[in-house]
Amino acid sequence: MFGEWLAKPAQPLQGIGSSIGAWRLAALAQADPLAALDRFEAAYLAQSYSDKPDAHEVAAEAGRILDQFVDDQARREILASQRIHLNVVTTLAPGLLGAHSTTLQMLGLIKIIAANAVSRGLFARCLQRVLFHAPGAVVKYHDDGFRTQYQPLALENLRAALLGTAAIPLVIAAVRDIPGGPPGTYLDGGLIDYHMDLPLAQPDGLMLLPHFSERVVPGWFDRYFKGRVPRHLDKALLLAPSAELLARLPNGKVPDRRDFAHYGKDNAARIRDWKKAIDECQRMADDWQRWLADGSLVGRIEPL
């Protein structure tokens, strides 16, 4: 999609993402996006850990993966890109959730989970969104209850912002005091914006959402509540694998973090099955190219 179909868009695309989605966009915003994605894929497949890794070990491995495809040259390319303007969503964690102590972090996590169980509005009073954006370009949010700050990306903070947006609480160590941003503890942007149900202030155009599921969940903890449905997808185009394709994947699902426990020390088996999943997903690319070639793409769009 991004190597051919959107290789030369008529105007710059606004790429907005949290967590690993922001990392994909960081690859796509480089001068050679397909080569960057290949480096990302190779580094991600090769990750490995000790028997009981703590959050700092996982953070160090995340940093190794990131540096494999976002080096100094790549950061300059991302900041100068006129094809994709990168926007990275992070969560600024207050109080206990932002503490150094794991016990206090756990208590803080329990507090915000309880707040979210009551309502997303109460949850919004517990966290703050910080959006790091490409210089001179920013995606603005309508007021959705979350305090939102906007900070330009620069060579000095791009790496930290990408690490911060992927810092899963208690799993990956938080990033503290990102240069240029408000002081504090930064965690996974998906806590607030998980599947990009975004109340964007820019009304023009469509939002393209390449996704791993037909279900769109607003915030990370909303996945436990079937009633938490998206409210801002009127102009969104969702591209997701079918149930039939998912059933073909090893273990009948998209690979995820649980696989490290499932495969244990058999890292070779995990990498083998993750590669099988990648190969199976080539079917989506083949279908996409065929639909573009025969002009049937628009006719295949269905209401959400």
PDB file of C-alpha atoms in Angstrom:
ATOM      1  CA  MET A   1       0.000   0.000   0.000  1.00  0.00           C
ATOM      2  CA  PHE A   2       2.644   2.495   1.035  1.00  0.00           C
ATOM      3  CA  GLY A   3       5.384   1.270  -1.263  1.00  0.00           C
ATOM      4  CA  GLU A   4       3.319   1.575  -4.450  1.00  0.00           C
ATOM      5  CA  TRP A   5      -0.267   2.827  -4.069  1.00  0.00           C
ATOM      6  CA  LEU A   6       0.606   5.689  -1.697  1.00  0.00           C
ATOM      7  CA  ALA A   7       4.241   6.044  -2.735  1.00  0.00           C
ATOM      8  CA  LYS A   8       3.640   9.540  -4.142  1.00  0.00           C
ATOM      9  CA  PRO A   9       0.476  11.011  -2.611  1.00  0.00           C
ATOM     10  CA  ALA A  10      -0.977  14.201  -4.085  1.00  0.00           C
ATOM     11  CA  GLN A  11      -0.432  15.901  -0.732  1.00  0.00           C
ATOM     12  CA  PRO A  12       1.400  14.895   2.449  1.00  0.00           C
ATOM     13  CA  LEU A  13      -0.370  12.247   4.509  1.00  0.00           C
ATOM     14  CA  GLN A  14      -0.889  12.796   8.222  1.00  0.00           C
ATOM     15  CA  GLY A  15       0.312   9.623   9.902  1.00  0.00           C
ATOM     16  CA  ILE A  16      -0.865   9.319  13.492  1.00  0.00           C
ATOM     17  CA  GLY A  17      -0.184   6.332  15.695  1.00  0.00           C
ATOM     18  CA  SER A  18       0.457   5.023  19.169  1.00  0.00           C
ATOM     19  CA  SER A  19       2.560   2.132  20.412  1.00  0.00           C
ATOM     20  CA  ILE A  20       3.827  -0.186  17.658  1.00  0.00           C
ATOM     21  CA  GLY A  21       1.591   1.600  15.139  1.00  0.00           C
ATOM     22  CA  ALA A  22       3.715   4.714  15.560  1.00  0.00           C
ATOM     23  CA  TRP A  23       6.807   2.590  14.879  1.00  0.00           C
ATOM     24  CA  ARG A  24       5.327   1.370  11.601  1.00  0.00           C
ATOM     25  CA  LEU A  25       4.618   4.965  10.594  1.00  0.00           C
ATOM     26  CA  ALA A  26       8.204   5.894  11.488  1.00  0.00           C
ATOM     27  CA  ALA A  27       9.339   3.291   8.962  1.00  0.00           C
ATOM     28  CA  LEU A  28       6.862   4.498   6.334  1.00  0.00           C
ATOM     29  CA  ALA A  29       7.988   8.133   6.713  1.00  0.00           C
ATOM     30  CA  GLN A  30      11.559   7.275   5.672  1.00  0.00           C
ATOM     31  CA  ALA A  31      12.984   7.850   2.200  1.00  0.00           C
ATOM     32  CA  ASP A  32      12.834   4.114   1.406  1.00  0.00           C
ATOM     33  CA  PRO A  33       9.828   2.895   3.421  1.00  0.00           C
ATOM     34  CA  LEU A  34       9.925  -0.712   2.221  1.00  0.00           C
ATOM     35  CA  ALA A  35      13.591  -1.130   3.168  1.00  0.00           C
ATOM     36  CA  ALA A  36      12.822   0.393   6.584  1.00  0.00           C
ATOM     37  CA  LEU A  37       9.911  -2.014   7.079  1.00  0.00           C
ATOM     38  CA  ASP A  38      12.180  -4.944   6.165  1.00  0.00           C
ATOM     39  CA  ARG A  39      14.732  -3.850   8.782  1.00  0.00           C
ATOM     40  CA  PHE A  40      11.941  -3.425  11.320  1.00  0.00           C
ATOM     41  CA  GLU A  41      10.556  -6.881  10.569  1.00  0.00           C
ATOM     42  CA  ALA A  42      13.960  -8.574  10.875  1.00  0.00           C
ATOM     43  CA  ALA A  43      14.765  -6.843  14.171  1.00  0.00           C
ATOM     44  CA  TYR A  44      11.318  -7.559  15.612  1.00  0.00           C
ATOM     45  CA  LEU A  45      11.431 -11.249  14.719  1.00  0.00           C
ATOM     46  CA  ALA A  46      14.859 -11.611  16.327  1.00  0.00           C
ATOM     47  CA  GLN A  47      13.919 -10.275  19.763  1.00  0.00           C
ATOM     48  CA  SER A  48      14.693 -12.596  22.681  1.00  0.00           C
ATOM     49  CA  TYR A  49      14.702 -12.427  26.475  1.00  0.00           C
ATOM     50  CA  SER A  50      15.831 -14.205  29.600  1.00  0.00           C
ATOM     51  CA  ASP A  51      13.449 -16.560  31.420  1.00  0.00           C
ATOM     52  CA  LYS A  52      11.924 -13.800  33.552  1.00  0.00           C
ATOM     53  CA  PRO A  53      12.723 -10.434  31.980  1.00  0.00           C
ATOM     54  CA  ASP A  54      11.924  -7.311  33.949  1.00  0.00           C
ATOM     55  CA  ALA A  55      10.618  -4.086  32.427  1.00  0.00           C
ATOM     56  CA  HIS A  56      14.128  -2.684  31.996  1.00  0.00           C
ATOM     57  CA  GLU A  57      15.342  -5.721  30.023  1.00  0.00           C
ATOM     58  CA  VAL A  58      12.317  -5.497  27.722  1.00  0.00           C
ATOM     59  CA  ALA A  59      12.888  -1.751  27.301  1.00  0.00           C
ATOM     60  CA  ALA A  60      16.534  -2.374  26.349  1.00  0.00           C
ATOM     61  CA  GLU A  61      15.457  -4.912  23.721  1.00  0.00           C
ATOM     62  CA  ALA A  62      12.828  -2.471  22.422  1.00  0.00           C
ATOM     63  CA  GLY A  63      15.561   0.133  22.063  1.00  0.00           C
ATOM     64  CA  ARG A  64      17.697  -2.340  20.114  1.00  0.00           C
ATOM     65  CA  ILE A  65      14.818  -3.066  17.724  1.00  0.00           C
ATOM     66  CA  LEU A  66      14.084   0.631  17.225  1.00  0.00           C
ATOM     67  CA  ASP A  67      17.721   1.491  16.506  1.00  0.00           C
ATOM     68  CA  GLN A  68      17.859  -1.177  13.790  1.00  0.00           C
ATOM     69  CA  PHE A  69      15.450   0.753  11.576  1.00  0.00           C
ATOM     70  CA  VAL A  70      15.431   4.306  12.982  1.00  0.00           C
ATOM     71  CA  ASP A  71      19.061   5.431  13.063  1.00  0.00           C
ATOM     72  CA  ASP A  72      20.391   9.006  12.855  1.00  0.00           C
ATOM     73  CA  GLN A  73      19.898   9.201   9.083  1.00  0.00           C
ATOM     74  CA  ALA A  74      16.379   7.778   9.354  1.00  0.00           C
ATOM     75  CA  ARG A  75      15.452  10.368  11.984  1.00  0.00           C
ATOM     76  CA  ARG A  76      16.527  13.161   9.639  1.00  0.00           C
ATOM     77  CA  GLU A  77      14.472  11.628   6.834  1.00  0.00           C
ATOM     78  CA  ILE A  78      11.384  11.315   9.042  1.00  0.00           C
ATOM     79  CA  LEU A  79      11.573  14.938  10.151  1.00  0.00           C
ATOM     80  CA  ALA A  80      12.042  16.157   6.571  1.00  0.00           C
ATOM     81  CA  SER A  81       9.420  13.886   4.986  1.00  0.00           C
ATOM     82  CA  GLN A  82       6.935  15.555   2.667  1.00  0.00           C
ATOM     83  CA  ARG A  83       5.152  12.259   2.058  1.00  0.00           C
ATOM     84  CA  ILE A  84       4.084  11.318   5.589  1.00  0.00           C
ATOM     85  CA  HIS A  85       3.987  13.726   8.525  1.00  0.00           C
ATOM     86  CA  LEU A  86       4.582  11.647  11.647  1.00  0.00           C
ATOM     87  CA  ASN A  87       2.410  12.174  14.753  1.00  0.00           C
ATOM     88  CA  VAL A  88       3.275  10.078  17.829  1.00  0.00           C
ATOM     89  CA  VAL A  89       0.693   9.723  20.615  1.00  0.00           C
ATOM     90  CA  THR A  90       2.070   9.297  24.141  1.00  0.00           C
ATOM     91  CA  THR A  91       0.467   9.165  27.583  1.00  0.00           C
ATOM     92  CA  LEU A  92       1.794  11.346  30.374  1.00  0.00           C
ATOM     93  CA  ALA A  93       1.252   9.364  33.567  1.00  0.00           C
ATOM     94  CA  PRO A  94       0.620  11.292  36.783  1.00  0.00           C
ATOM     95  CA  GLY A  95       0.880  10.228  40.397  1.00  0.00           C
ATOM     96  CA  LEU A  96       1.366   6.597  41.324  1.00  0.00           C
ATOM     97  CA  LEU A  97       1.367   5.321  37.746  1.00  0.00           C
ATOM     98  CA  GLY A  98       4.404   7.484  37.035  1.00  0.00           C
ATOM     99  CA  ALA A  99       6.340   6.372  40.132  1.00  0.00           C
ATOM    100  CA  HIS A 100       9.667   4.524  40.034  1.00  0.00           C
ATOM    101  CA  SER A 101       8.396   1.788  42.365  1.00  0.00           C
ATOM    102  CA  THR A 102       6.734  -1.198  40.681  1.00  0.00           C
ATOM    103  CA  THR A 103       4.358  -1.551  43.631  1.00  0.00           C
ATOM    104  CA  LEU A 104       3.240   2.063  43.339  1.00  0.00           C
ATOM    105  CA  GLN A 105       2.866   1.688  39.567  1.00  0.00           C
ATOM    106  CA  MET A 106       0.606  -1.303  40.158  1.00  0.00           C
ATOM    107  CA  LEU A 107      -1.544   0.723  42.537  1.00  0.00           C
ATOM    108  CA  GLY A 108      -1.704   3.537  40.002  1.00  0.00           C
ATOM    109  CA  LEU A 109      -2.687   1.076  37.288  1.00  0.00           C
ATOM    110  CA  ILE A 110      -5.489  -0.314  39.459  1.00  0.00           C
ATOM    111  CA  LYS A 111      -6.748   3.235  40.009  1.00  0.00           C
ATOM    112  CA  ILE A 112      -6.989   4.108  36.313  1.00  0.00           C
ATOM    113  CA  ILE A 113      -8.488   0.702  35.424  1.00  0.00           C
ATOM    114  CA  ALA A 114     -11.187   1.311  38.027  1.00  0.00           C
ATOM    115  CA  ALA A 115     -11.802   4.817  36.692  1.00  0.00           C
ATOM    116  CA  ASN A 116     -12.129   3.485  33.144  1.00  0.00           C
ATOM    117  CA  ALA A 117     -14.551   0.806  34.313  1.00  0.00           C
ATOM    118  CA  VAL A 118     -16.829   3.571  35.585  1.00  0.00           C
ATOM    119  CA  SER A 119     -16.599   5.692  32.429  1.00  0.00           C
ATOM    120  CA  ARG A 120     -14.140   6.879  29.815  1.00  0.00           C
ATOM    121  CA  GLY A 121     -14.910  10.421  30.985  1.00  0.00           C
ATOM    122  CA  LEU A 122     -13.621   9.652  34.489  1.00  0.00           C
ATOM    123  CA  PHE A 123     -10.634   7.877  32.946  1.00  0.00           C
ATOM    124  CA  ALA A 124      -9.855  11.052  30.976  1.00  0.00           C
ATOM    125  CA  ARG A 125      -9.367  12.933  34.234  1.00  0.00           C
ATOM    126  CA  CYS A 126      -6.558  10.553  35.229  1.00  0.00           C
ATOM    127  CA  LEU A 127      -4.251  10.789  32.207  1.00  0.00           C
ATOM    128  CA  GLN A 128      -2.895  13.375  29.800  1.00  0.00           C
ATOM    129  CA  ARG A 129      -2.229  12.951  26.080  1.00  0.00           C
ATOM    130  CA  VAL A 130       0.980  14.399  24.619  1.00  0.00           C
ATOM    131  CA  LEU A 131       1.208  14.402  20.823  1.00  0.00           C
ATOM    132  CA  PHE A 132       4.682  14.713  19.299  1.00  0.00           C
ATOM    133  CA  HIS A 133       4.294  15.865  15.703  1.00  0.00           C
ATOM    134  CA  ALA A 134       6.385  16.512  12.623  1.00  0.00           C
ATOM    135  CA  PRO A 135       7.726  20.083  12.416  1.00  0.00           C
ATOM    136  CA  GLY A 136       5.151  22.432  10.941  1.00  0.00           C
ATOM    137  CA  ALA A 137       2.414  19.782  10.782  1.00  0.00           C
ATOM    138  CA  VAL A 138       0.126  18.568  13.539  1.00  0.00           C
ATOM    139  CA  VAL A 139      -3.101  16.592  13.821  1.00  0.00           C
ATOM    140  CA  LYS A 140      -5.426  18.440  16.179  1.00  0.00           C
ATOM    141  CA  TYR A 141      -7.971  16.787  18.457  1.00  0.00           C
ATOM    142  CA  HIS A 142     -11.445  18.020  19.260  1.00  0.00           C
ATOM    143  CA  ASP A 143     -12.051  18.252  22.989  1.00  0.00           C
ATOM    144  CA  ASP A 144     -12.740  14.689  24.144  1.00  0.00           C
ATOM    145  CA  GLY A 145     -12.136  15.156  27.864  1.00  0.00           C
ATOM    146  CA  PHE A 146      -8.407  14.358  27.763  1.00  0.00           C
ATOM    147  CA  ARG A 147      -5.939  17.164  28.290  1.00  0.00           C
ATOM    148  CA  THR A 148      -3.804  17.244  25.151  1.00  0.00           C
ATOM    149  CA  GLN A 149      -0.459  18.954  24.630  1.00  0.00           C
ATOM    150  CA  TYR A 150       1.317  19.289  21.303  1.00  0.00           C
ATOM    151  CA  GLN A 151       5.104  19.191  20.964  1.00  0.00           C
ATOM    152  CA  PRO A 152       7.199  19.265  17.753  1.00  0.00           C
ATOM    153  CA  LEU A 153       9.404  16.304  16.983  1.00  0.00           C
ATOM    154  CA  ALA A 154      13.128  16.970  16.670  1.00  0.00           C
ATOM    155  CA  LEU A 155      16.350  14.989  16.402  1.00  0.00           C
ATOM    156  CA  GLU A 156      16.671  15.300  20.176  1.00  0.00           C
ATOM    157  CA  ASN A 157      13.331  13.709  21.074  1.00  0.00           C
ATOM    158  CA  LEU A 158      12.186  11.461  18.209  1.00  0.00           C
ATOM    159  CA  ARG A 159      13.734   8.290  19.613  1.00  0.00           C
ATOM    160  CA  ALA A 160      12.460   9.000  23.127  1.00  0.00           C
ATOM    161  CA  ALA A 161       8.941   9.727  21.859  1.00  0.00           C
ATOM    162  CA  LEU A 162       8.857   6.417  19.950  1.00  0.00           C
ATOM    163  CA  LEU A 163      10.114   4.513  22.988  1.00  0.00           C
ATOM    164  CA  GLY A 164       7.635   6.333  25.213  1.00  0.00           C
ATOM    165  CA  THR A 165       4.610   5.481  23.100  1.00  0.00           C
ATOM    166  CA  ALA A 166       5.511   1.770  23.325  1.00  0.00           C
ATOM    167  CA  ALA A 167       6.133   1.681  27.099  1.00  0.00           C
ATOM    168  CA  ILE A 168       3.448  -0.775  28.233  1.00  0.00           C
ATOM    169  CA  PRO A 169       2.893  -0.305  31.986  1.00  0.00           C
ATOM    170  CA  LEU A 170       4.784  -2.867  34.097  1.00  0.00           C
ATOM    171  CA  VAL A 171       6.026  -4.614  30.923  1.00  0.00           C
ATOM    172  CA  ILE A 172       8.341  -2.025  29.322  1.00  0.00           C
ATOM    173  CA  ALA A 173      10.068   0.597  31.469  1.00  0.00           C
ATOM    174  CA  ALA A 174       8.623   4.096  31.124  1.00  0.00           C
ATOM    175  CA  VAL A 175      10.481   6.959  29.463  1.00  0.00           C
ATOM    176  CA  ARG A 176      10.990   9.990  31.655  1.00  0.00           C
ATOM    177  CA  ASP A 177      11.242  13.671  30.743  1.00  0.00           C
ATOM    178  CA  ILE A 178      11.204  13.542  26.932  1.00  0.00           C
ATOM    179  CA  PRO A 179      13.146  16.578  25.639  1.00  0.00           C
ATOM    180  CA  GLY A 180      10.834  19.397  24.614  1.00  0.00           C
ATOM    181  CA  GLY A 181       7.801  17.795  26.227  1.00  0.00           C
ATOM    182  CA  PRO A 182       6.288  18.437  29.641  1.00  0.00           C
ATOM    183  CA  PRO A 183       8.320  16.819  32.445  1.00  0.00           C
ATOM    184  CA  GLY A 184       7.067  13.513  33.741  1.00  0.00           C
ATOM    185  CA  THR A 185       6.674   9.821  32.994  1.00  0.00           C
ATOM    186  CA  TYR A 186       5.651   8.746  29.498  1.00  0.00           C
ATOM    187  CA  LEU A 187       3.795   5.516  28.784  1.00  0.00           C
ATOM    188  CA  ASP A 188       2.087   3.745  25.903  1.00  0.00           C
ATOM    189  CA  GLY A 189      -0.079   6.112  23.873  1.00  0.00           C
ATOM    190  CA  GLY A 190      -2.499   3.234  23.397  1.00  0.00           C
ATOM    191  CA  LEU A 191      -3.699   3.676  26.974  1.00  0.00           C
ATOM    192  CA  ILE A 192      -5.745   6.581  25.582  1.00  0.00           C
ATOM    193  CA  ASP A 193      -5.767   6.026  21.800  1.00  0.00           C
ATOM    194  CA  TYR A 194      -5.499   2.275  21.221  1.00  0.00           C
ATOM    195  CA  HIS A 195      -7.103   1.680  17.820  1.00  0.00           C
ATOM    196  CA  MET A 196      -7.232   5.268  16.599  1.00  0.00           C
ATOM    197  CA  ASP A 197     -10.885   6.144  17.242  1.00  0.00           C
ATOM    198  CA  LEU A 198      -9.790   9.752  16.961  1.00  0.00           C
ATOM    199  CA  PRO A 199     -11.904  12.900  17.434  1.00  0.00           C
ATOM    200  CA  LEU A 200      -9.843  14.777  14.857  1.00  0.00           C
ATOM    201  CA  ALA A 201     -10.471  18.456  14.240  1.00  0.00           C
ATOM    202  CA  GLN A 202      -9.567  18.177  10.548  1.00  0.00           C
ATOM    203  CA  PRO A 203     -12.837  17.185   8.807  1.00  0.00           C
ATOM    204  CA  ASP A 204     -11.523  16.778   5.249  1.00  0.00           C
ATOM    205  CA  GLY A 205     -10.526  13.525   3.628  1.00  0.00           C
ATOM    206  CA  LEU A 206     -10.614   9.963   4.936  1.00  0.00           C
ATOM    207  CA  MET A 207      -8.743   8.196   7.714  1.00  0.00           C
ATOM    208  CA  LEU A 208      -7.170   4.948   6.521  1.00  0.00           C
ATOM    209  CA  LEU A 209      -6.917   2.421   9.350  1.00  0.00           C
ATOM    210  CA  PRO A 210      -4.855  -0.689   8.483  1.00  0.00           C
ATOM    211  CA  HIS A 211      -5.755  -2.955  11.383  1.00  0.00           C
ATOM    212  CA  PHE A 212      -5.406  -6.511  12.682  1.00  0.00           C
ATOM    213  CA  SER A 213      -9.068  -6.906  13.654  1.00  0.00           C
ATOM    214  CA  GLU A 214     -12.543  -5.863  12.567  1.00  0.00           C
ATOM    215  CA  ARG A 215     -13.120  -4.538  16.104  1.00  0.00           C
ATOM    216  CA  VAL A 216     -11.965  -0.997  16.833  1.00  0.00           C
ATOM    217  CA  VAL A 217     -11.380  -0.283  20.543  1.00  0.00           C
ATOM    218  CA  PRO A 218     -10.979   3.356  21.717  1.00  0.00           C
ATOM    219  CA  GLY A 219      -8.565   2.819  24.638  1.00  0.00           C
ATOM    220  CA  TRP A 220      -6.383  -0.070  25.747  1.00  0.00           C
ATOM    221  CA  PHE A 221      -8.571  -1.011  28.734  1.00  0.00           C
ATOM    222  CA  ASP A 222     -11.773  -0.670  26.700  1.00  0.00           C
ATOM    223  CA  ARG A 223     -11.108  -4.043  25.095  1.00  0.00           C
ATOM    224  CA  TYR A 224     -12.669  -5.644  28.182  1.00  0.00           C
ATOM    225  CA  PHE A 225     -15.982  -3.859  27.582  1.00  0.00           C
ATOM    226  CA  LYS A 226     -18.064  -4.874  24.564  1.00  0.00           C
ATOM    227  CA  GLY A 227     -20.101  -1.699  24.961  1.00  0.00           C
ATOM    228  CA  ARG A 228     -17.113   0.613  24.407  1.00  0.00           C
ATOM    229  CA  VAL A 229     -17.624   1.200  20.717  1.00  0.00           C
ATOM    230  CA  PRO A 230     -15.856   3.764  18.482  1.00  0.00           C
ATOM    231  CA  ARG A 231     -17.591   7.088  17.938  1.00  0.00           C
ATOM    232  CA  HIS A 232     -15.395   8.812  15.348  1.00  0.00           C
ATOM    233  CA  LEU A 233     -15.190   6.487  12.354  1.00  0.00           C
ATOM    234  CA  ASP A 234     -17.712   8.172  10.042  1.00  0.00           C
ATOM    235  CA  LYS A 235     -14.901   8.954   7.597  1.00  0.00           C
ATOM    236  CA  ALA A 236     -12.638   6.018   8.342  1.00  0.00           C
ATOM    237  CA  LEU A 237     -11.668   3.222   5.966  1.00  0.00           C
ATOM    238  CA  LEU A 238     -10.822   0.054   7.900  1.00  0.00           C
ATOM    239  CA  LEU A 239      -8.625  -2.589   6.279  1.00  0.00           C
ATOM    240  CA  ALA A 240      -8.467  -5.808   8.289  1.00  0.00           C
ATOM    241  CA  PRO A 241      -7.844  -9.523   7.718  1.00  0.00           C
ATOM    242  CA  SER A 242     -10.890 -11.736   7.370  1.00  0.00           C
ATOM    243  CA  ALA A 243     -11.764 -14.435   9.887  1.00  0.00           C
ATOM    244  CA  GLU A 244     -10.808 -16.992   7.232  1.00  0.00           C
ATOM    245  CA  LEU A 245      -7.322 -15.529   6.877  1.00  0.00           C
ATOM    246  CA  LEU A 246      -6.829 -15.378  10.648  1.00  0.00           C
ATOM    247  CA  ALA A 247      -7.795 -19.042  10.910  1.00  0.00           C
ATOM    248  CA  ARG A 248      -4.952 -19.920   8.529  1.00  0.00           C
ATOM    249  CA  LEU A 249      -2.311 -18.341  10.782  1.00  0.00           C
ATOM    250  CA  PRO A 250      -0.288 -20.449  13.222  1.00  0.00           C
ATOM    251  CA  ASN A 251      -2.353 -20.864  16.414  1.00  0.00           C
ATOM    252  CA  GLY A 252      -5.291 -19.291  14.546  1.00  0.00           C
ATOM    253  CA  LYS A 253      -4.434 -15.724  15.559  1.00  0.00           C
ATOM    254  CA  VAL A 254      -2.235 -12.722  14.874  1.00  0.00           C
ATOM    255  CA  PRO A 255       1.098 -13.186  16.698  1.00  0.00           C
ATOM    256  CA  ASP A 256       1.296 -11.259  19.973  1.00  0.00           C
ATOM    257  CA  ARG A 257       3.242 -10.956  23.237  1.00  0.00           C
ATOM    258  CA  ARG A 258       1.595 -14.067  24.699  1.00  0.00           C
ATOM    259  CA  ASP A 259       3.642 -16.130  22.258  1.00  0.00           C
ATOM    260  CA  PHE A 260       6.761 -15.623  24.368  1.00  0.00           C
ATOM    261  CA  ALA A 261       5.076 -17.596  27.147  1.00  0.00           C
ATOM    262  CA  HIS A 262       3.509 -20.084  24.718  1.00  0.00           C
ATOM    263  CA  TYR A 263       6.805 -21.033  23.039  1.00  0.00           C
ATOM    264  CA  GLY A 264       8.998 -20.676  26.122  1.00  0.00           C
ATOM    265  CA  LYS A 265      12.674 -21.118  25.264  1.00  0.00           C
ATOM    266  CA  ASP A 266      11.887 -22.440  21.782  1.00  0.00           C
ATOM    267  CA  ASN A 267      12.678 -19.154  20.097  1.00  0.00           C
ATOM    268  CA  ALA A 268      13.255 -20.859  16.762  1.00  0.00           C
ATOM    269  CA  ALA A 269       9.688 -22.224  16.731  1.00  0.00           C
ATOM    270  CA  ARG A 270       8.267 -18.786  17.526  1.00  0.00           C
ATOM    271  CA  ILE A 271      10.258 -17.138  14.741  1.00  0.00           C
ATOM    272  CA  ARG A 272       9.259 -19.942  12.325  1.00  0.00           C
ATOM    273  CA  ASP A 273       5.550 -19.469  13.058  1.00  0.00           C
ATOM    274  CA  TRP A 274       5.758 -15.674  12.995  1.00  0.00           C
ATOM    275  CA  LYS A 275       7.336 -15.920   9.535  1.00  0.00           C
ATOM    276  CA  LYS A 276       4.501 -18.232   8.478  1.00  0.00           C
ATOM    277  CA  ALA A 277       2.021 -15.571   9.620  1.00  0.00           C
ATOM    278  CA  ILE A 278       3.844 -12.936   7.575  1.00  0.00           C
ATOM    279  CA  ASP A 279       3.791 -15.182   4.523  1.00  0.00           C
ATOM    280  CA  GLU A 280       0.061 -15.858   4.908  1.00  0.00           C
ATOM    281  CA  CYS A 281      -0.649 -12.127   5.109  1.00  0.00           C
ATOM    282  CA  GLN A 282       0.863 -11.733   1.643  1.00  0.00           C
ATOM    283  CA  ARG A 283      -2.606 -12.864   0.523  1.00  0.00           C
ATOM    284  CA  MET A 284      -3.927  -9.455   1.594  1.00  0.00           C
ATOM    285  CA  ALA A 285      -1.361  -7.682  -0.578  1.00  0.00           C
ATOM    286  CA  ASP A 286      -2.160  -9.955  -3.515  1.00  0.00           C
ATOM    287  CA  ASP A 287      -5.907  -9.270  -3.166  1.00  0.00           C
ATOM    288  CA  TRP A 288      -5.282  -5.532  -2.870  1.00  0.00           C
ATOM    289  CA  GLN A 289      -3.214  -5.415  -6.045  1.00  0.00           C
ATOM    290  CA  ARG A 290      -5.777  -7.496  -7.928  1.00  0.00           C
ATOM    291  CA  TRP A 291      -8.658  -5.229  -6.824  1.00  0.00           C
ATOM    292  CA  LEU A 292      -6.734  -2.153  -7.934  1.00  0.00           C
ATOM    293  CA  ALA A 293      -5.928  -3.740 -11.287  1.00  0.00           C
ATOM    294  CA  ASP A 294      -9.481  -4.860 -12.091  1.00  0.00           C
ATOM    295  CA  GLY A 295     -11.182  -1.765 -10.655  1.00  0.00           C
ATOM    296  CA  SER A 296     -13.229  -3.698  -8.085  1.00  0.00           C
ATOM    297  CA  LEU A 297     -11.805  -2.096  -4.925  1.00  0.00           C
ATOM    298  CA  VAL A 298     -14.592   0.453  -4.337  1.00  0.00           C
ATOM    299  CA  GLY A 299     -17.247  -2.211  -4.821  1.00  0.00           C
ATOM    300  CA  ARG A 300     -15.728  -4.243  -2.013  1.00  0.00           C
ATOM    301  CA  ILE A 301     -16.125  -1.528   0.621  1.00  0.00           C
ATOM    302  CA  GLU A 302     -18.728  -2.440   3.254  1.00  0.00           C
ATOM    303  CA  PRO A 303     -20.320  -0.303   6.007  1.00  0.00           C
ATOM    304  CA  LEU A 304     -18.708  -0.722   9.422  1.00  0.00           C
TER     305      LEU A 304
END
